[in-house]
Amino acid sequence: MKILVFFFIIMLNVSWSSLNATSFKFEFNPSTPVTYNVKSKLFKSLDQKGVQITKEERVLESEVSITKHIERGFGQSNIPPTYTFYNKTQLFNIIQDGKPVKNPLLDIVAKVISETKTDHEGKIIDISGLDAFDTRVKDSYPPQISEGLLRGMNSGLMETTLRKEWGEKIGHFSGKEFSIGDTWTSIQKVTLPSSDPAIYYSEILFSDWVVTQNVKCVRIMMYQHSDADYLGALVSDPKRNDPEAVAETDILVSGSIERWVDPTTMLIYFEKSKRKIIFPMTLPENVLVQATLIDRSESLFYY
């Protein structure tokens, strides 16, 4: 089974500007106990121009339960609470090049329940439960086969991905103040399928307020582009077309992310993203082509 896998690293070189005197603060304080469902659709395509086009669609549904733990020390003030997020995959389907991917690993993933324990500020203390995936793979296949399978998908890679996503969505914002109209800027790096790194710029705009499921959320818009000057103009005018011609390098990154977050709990209610990367790629027999990677996703959260 060929699955498109890409890794992203945030470089926390952040600056921000404020346009509004009324400030709000992200408080990690999820209501507990609570259980909610997440339904996600993801699409990736890799077009190796004139050679091959690979498309992959994923449908992922999961159930998340949050438990708050309060400890009271003898003869001392209350100890800050900790939280445990239990994540259980309910559905995981992959369609590649129009055909359903049938692989027992997907069924094994669906049986794994991960537990993410955090402190009262939303910082990860520990992640457990993922090693059950490795155990089930080893129990289901002979050693030579299981070792090969675990090189491509294993609990270590899953934990790395989980920590990265948590940091981007929770850790990067927890405890920070913002005002509507504020912008935060940062530099990010992506590792391409060609193994080459690409640097691009990201600007976060705290756009406005939106009400969903009777909860007031801040709409966070994140714009990404290889050209820093164009990125600033893009934030001012989001309806601009994708300007492939502005890139002066061989690699172009452009995209956006929209996320709705309740700042009083840091629970997410909606997320949508899209990104295009154009880059040179060397195929076997030293054939150089221009490749285009497109990924889109949308996640809905039901509380």
XYZ file of C-alpha atoms in Angstrom:
303
model
C 0.000 0.000 0.000
C 1.436 3.337 -1.055
C 0.288 6.165 1.180
C 1.267 9.794 0.721
C 3.022 10.880 3.921
C 4.463 14.357 4.484
C 6.088 15.867 7.562
C 5.844 19.476 8.724
C 7.972 21.353 11.274
C 7.102 24.707 12.807
C 9.984 27.050 13.477
C 8.757 29.248 16.329
C 10.166 32.536 15.112
C 7.040 34.526 15.889
C 6.187 38.212 15.892
C 2.826 39.894 16.151
C 1.039 43.187 15.733
C -2.143 44.401 17.422
C -4.833 46.535 15.835
C -7.377 46.406 18.667
C -7.117 47.431 22.318
C -9.650 44.835 23.530
C -7.668 41.704 24.272
C -8.709 38.136 25.035
C -6.717 35.212 26.341
C -6.643 31.573 25.327
C -7.448 29.582 28.460
C -6.984 25.825 28.400
C -10.062 24.846 30.389
C -12.095 22.180 28.539
C -15.465 21.300 30.032
C -15.369 17.851 31.610
C -16.435 15.181 31.452
C -17.254 15.569 27.764
C -17.306 13.307 24.712
C -17.352 14.593 21.148
C -16.993 13.216 17.629
C -14.670 14.399 14.885
C -15.335 13.731 11.199
C -12.500 14.533 8.809
C -12.060 14.337 5.055
C -8.598 14.651 3.562
C -7.419 14.784 -0.042
C -3.870 14.667 -1.387
C -2.607 14.564 -4.941
C 0.905 14.418 -6.352
C 1.160 15.336 -10.018
C 4.549 14.479 -11.486
C 3.918 16.452 -14.640
C 3.741 14.301 -17.727
C 4.643 11.141 -15.822
C 2.213 10.133 -13.084
C -0.634 11.466 -10.976
C -1.317 9.926 -7.562
C -4.488 10.800 -5.676
C -5.465 9.807 -2.165
C -8.668 10.443 -0.228
C -9.140 9.660 3.451
C -12.218 9.603 5.647
C -11.497 9.519 9.352
C -14.020 9.473 12.183
C -13.051 9.362 15.825
C -14.499 9.778 19.295
C -12.725 11.873 21.901
C -13.467 11.860 25.630
C -11.933 14.302 28.106
C -11.491 13.642 31.798
C -10.308 16.199 34.352
C -8.186 14.988 37.274
C -8.066 17.024 40.482
C -5.667 16.137 43.285
C -5.710 17.743 46.691
C -2.521 17.583 48.683
C -2.689 17.143 52.466
C -2.141 20.430 54.261
C -1.520 22.413 51.087
C -3.462 24.313 48.463
C -5.099 22.515 45.569
C -2.727 21.071 42.999
C -3.437 22.307 39.424
C -5.621 19.821 37.511
C -4.484 17.548 34.723
C -6.512 16.303 31.764
C -6.649 13.066 29.791
C -7.881 12.957 26.196
C -8.981 9.481 25.090
C -9.042 9.153 21.294
C -10.701 6.162 19.646
C -10.784 5.756 15.868
C -14.206 4.656 14.652
C -13.706 4.767 10.881
C -10.593 4.964 8.720
C -10.999 4.546 4.963
C -8.459 5.305 2.236
C -9.156 5.527 -1.493
C -6.082 5.714 -3.688
C -6.338 6.443 -7.401
C -10.055 5.682 -7.253
C -9.704 2.288 -5.575
C -10.355 1.468 -1.898
C -7.189 0.524 -0.047
C -7.621 -2.833 1.647
C -5.002 -3.259 4.298
C -5.257 -4.972 7.704
C -3.191 -2.157 9.219
C -6.183 0.159 8.902
C -8.273 -2.248 10.970
C -5.524 -2.417 13.587
C -5.357 1.380 13.776
C -9.106 1.467 14.423
C -8.663 -0.723 17.516
C -6.074 1.516 19.162
C -7.165 3.959 21.874
C -4.599 6.653 22.597
C -4.441 8.605 25.853
C -2.935 12.087 25.883
C -2.325 13.507 29.355
C -1.783 17.257 29.706
C -1.161 19.735 32.479
C -3.504 22.631 33.314
C -1.908 24.785 30.595
C -2.437 22.219 27.849
C 1.168 21.033 27.673
C 1.543 17.322 26.968
C 2.766 15.304 29.944
C 2.518 11.843 28.414
C 1.026 9.882 25.519
C 0.168 6.226 26.023
C -1.759 3.434 24.324
C -0.184 3.765 20.881
C 2.252 0.907 21.502
C -0.745 -1.440 21.248
C -0.522 -0.890 17.481
C 3.021 -2.287 17.345
C 2.003 -5.243 19.508
C -0.995 -6.121 17.341
C 1.090 -5.929 14.148
C 3.712 -8.258 15.632
C 0.987 -10.669 16.784
C -0.682 -10.656 13.337
C 2.325 -11.180 11.038
C 5.551 -13.200 10.918
C 8.618 -11.281 12.167
C 10.027 -10.439 8.720
C 6.706 -8.995 7.515
C 5.861 -7.145 10.738
C 9.296 -5.504 10.822
C 8.783 -4.190 7.295
C 5.291 -2.902 8.069
C 6.426 -1.159 11.242
C 9.111 0.725 9.356
C 6.366 2.592 7.467
C 3.826 2.969 10.281
C 4.493 2.571 13.979
C 3.631 4.022 17.377
C 6.682 6.284 17.347
C 5.622 7.984 14.106
C 2.048 8.243 15.370
C 3.186 9.929 18.571
C 5.413 12.358 16.665
C 2.460 13.330 14.453
C 0.128 13.688 17.438
C 2.584 15.901 19.335
C 3.142 18.071 16.246
C -0.551 18.599 15.644
C -1.215 19.260 19.333
C 1.535 21.846 19.434
C 0.204 23.624 16.346
C -3.396 23.731 17.571
C -3.098 23.994 21.368
C 0.432 24.514 22.657
C 1.213 27.389 20.286
C -1.819 29.405 21.512
C -2.401 28.382 25.149
C -2.061 31.285 27.599
C -1.456 33.909 24.893
C -3.493 37.064 24.465
C -4.994 38.263 21.193
C -7.310 40.938 19.840
C -9.547 40.757 16.806
C -7.432 42.111 13.959
C -4.119 40.924 15.439
C -1.639 39.184 13.149
C 1.126 36.783 14.161
C 3.888 35.882 11.727
C 6.262 32.943 11.673
C 8.636 31.000 9.455
C 7.850 27.369 8.692
C 9.579 24.492 6.964
C 8.159 21.580 5.016
C 9.958 18.429 3.885
C 8.888 17.563 0.349
C 8.376 14.089 -1.152
C 11.691 14.723 -2.914
C 13.277 14.978 0.576
C 14.190 18.617 -0.099
C 13.292 21.247 2.530
C 11.206 24.287 1.642
C 10.936 27.427 3.748
C 7.781 29.523 3.643
C 6.095 32.237 5.659
C 2.918 32.017 7.701
C 0.682 34.812 8.952
C -2.076 34.216 11.482
C -5.005 36.627 11.521
C -7.564 36.679 14.332
C -10.336 37.534 11.934
C -13.660 37.812 13.765
C -16.156 35.988 15.973
C -18.453 33.191 14.846
C -21.148 31.357 16.821
C -21.552 27.602 16.347
C -23.315 25.040 18.535
C -24.246 27.992 20.795
C -20.558 28.689 21.460
C -18.727 31.928 20.579
C -15.516 31.066 18.749
C -12.719 33.161 17.327
C -12.130 32.567 13.619
C -8.397 32.076 13.083
C -7.179 32.467 9.505
C -3.681 31.263 8.662
C -2.159 32.223 5.334
C 1.003 30.639 3.939
C 3.248 31.628 1.064
C 6.857 31.426 -0.123
C 6.848 35.142 -0.960
C 6.773 37.250 2.216
C 5.694 40.439 0.418
C 2.809 38.714 -1.311
C 1.760 37.088 1.969
C 1.200 40.497 3.553
C -0.999 41.536 0.644
C -2.845 38.216 0.800
C -3.867 38.810 4.413
C -5.296 42.200 3.380
C -7.125 40.707 0.383
C -7.837 36.962 0.823
C -9.707 36.806 -2.525
C -6.496 37.136 -4.543
C -5.741 34.354 -7.002
C -2.944 31.884 -6.334
C 0.072 33.781 -7.785
C 2.377 31.048 -9.022
C 4.348 33.642 -10.979
C 5.544 35.528 -7.896
C 7.917 32.778 -6.810
C 11.528 33.493 -7.723
C 12.700 30.082 -6.527
C 12.097 26.573 -7.831
C 9.736 25.838 -4.952
C 6.394 27.564 -4.362
C 4.269 27.039 -1.260
C 0.849 28.662 -0.914
C -2.162 27.841 1.229
C -4.535 28.748 4.022
C -6.124 27.285 7.162
C -9.391 28.356 8.784
C -10.056 27.266 12.369
C -12.858 28.094 14.831
C -11.764 27.918 18.470
C -13.507 28.675 21.758
C -10.781 30.708 23.538
C -12.326 30.047 26.977
C -11.765 26.278 26.663
C -9.477 25.924 23.603
C -11.849 23.334 22.130
C -11.932 23.377 18.316
C -15.264 23.406 16.458
C -14.268 23.599 12.784
C -11.160 23.420 10.639
C -10.527 23.641 6.907
C -7.205 23.818 5.075
C -5.770 23.851 1.572
C -2.232 24.014 0.267
C -0.359 23.795 -3.040
C 3.361 23.112 -3.380
C 5.159 23.255 -6.738
C 8.701 21.882 -6.790
C 11.249 20.094 -9.005
C 11.437 16.336 -8.525
C 13.940 13.854 -9.901
C 12.431 10.524 -10.902
C 14.280 7.267 -11.597
C 16.784 7.412 -14.455
C 17.439 11.089 -13.568
C 14.238 12.359 -15.154
C 13.556 15.873 -13.835
C 9.915 16.965 -13.729
C 7.884 19.740 -12.151
C 5.720 18.216 -9.455
C 2.621 19.696 -7.858
C 1.442 18.567 -4.450
C -2.061 19.564 -3.361
C -3.634 18.751 -0.018
C -7.023 19.752 1.333
C -8.859 18.818 4.511
C -11.997 19.629 6.449
C -12.846 18.571 9.997
C -16.163 18.958 11.803
C -16.475 18.623 15.586
C -19.746 17.544 17.186
C -20.150 18.228 20.921
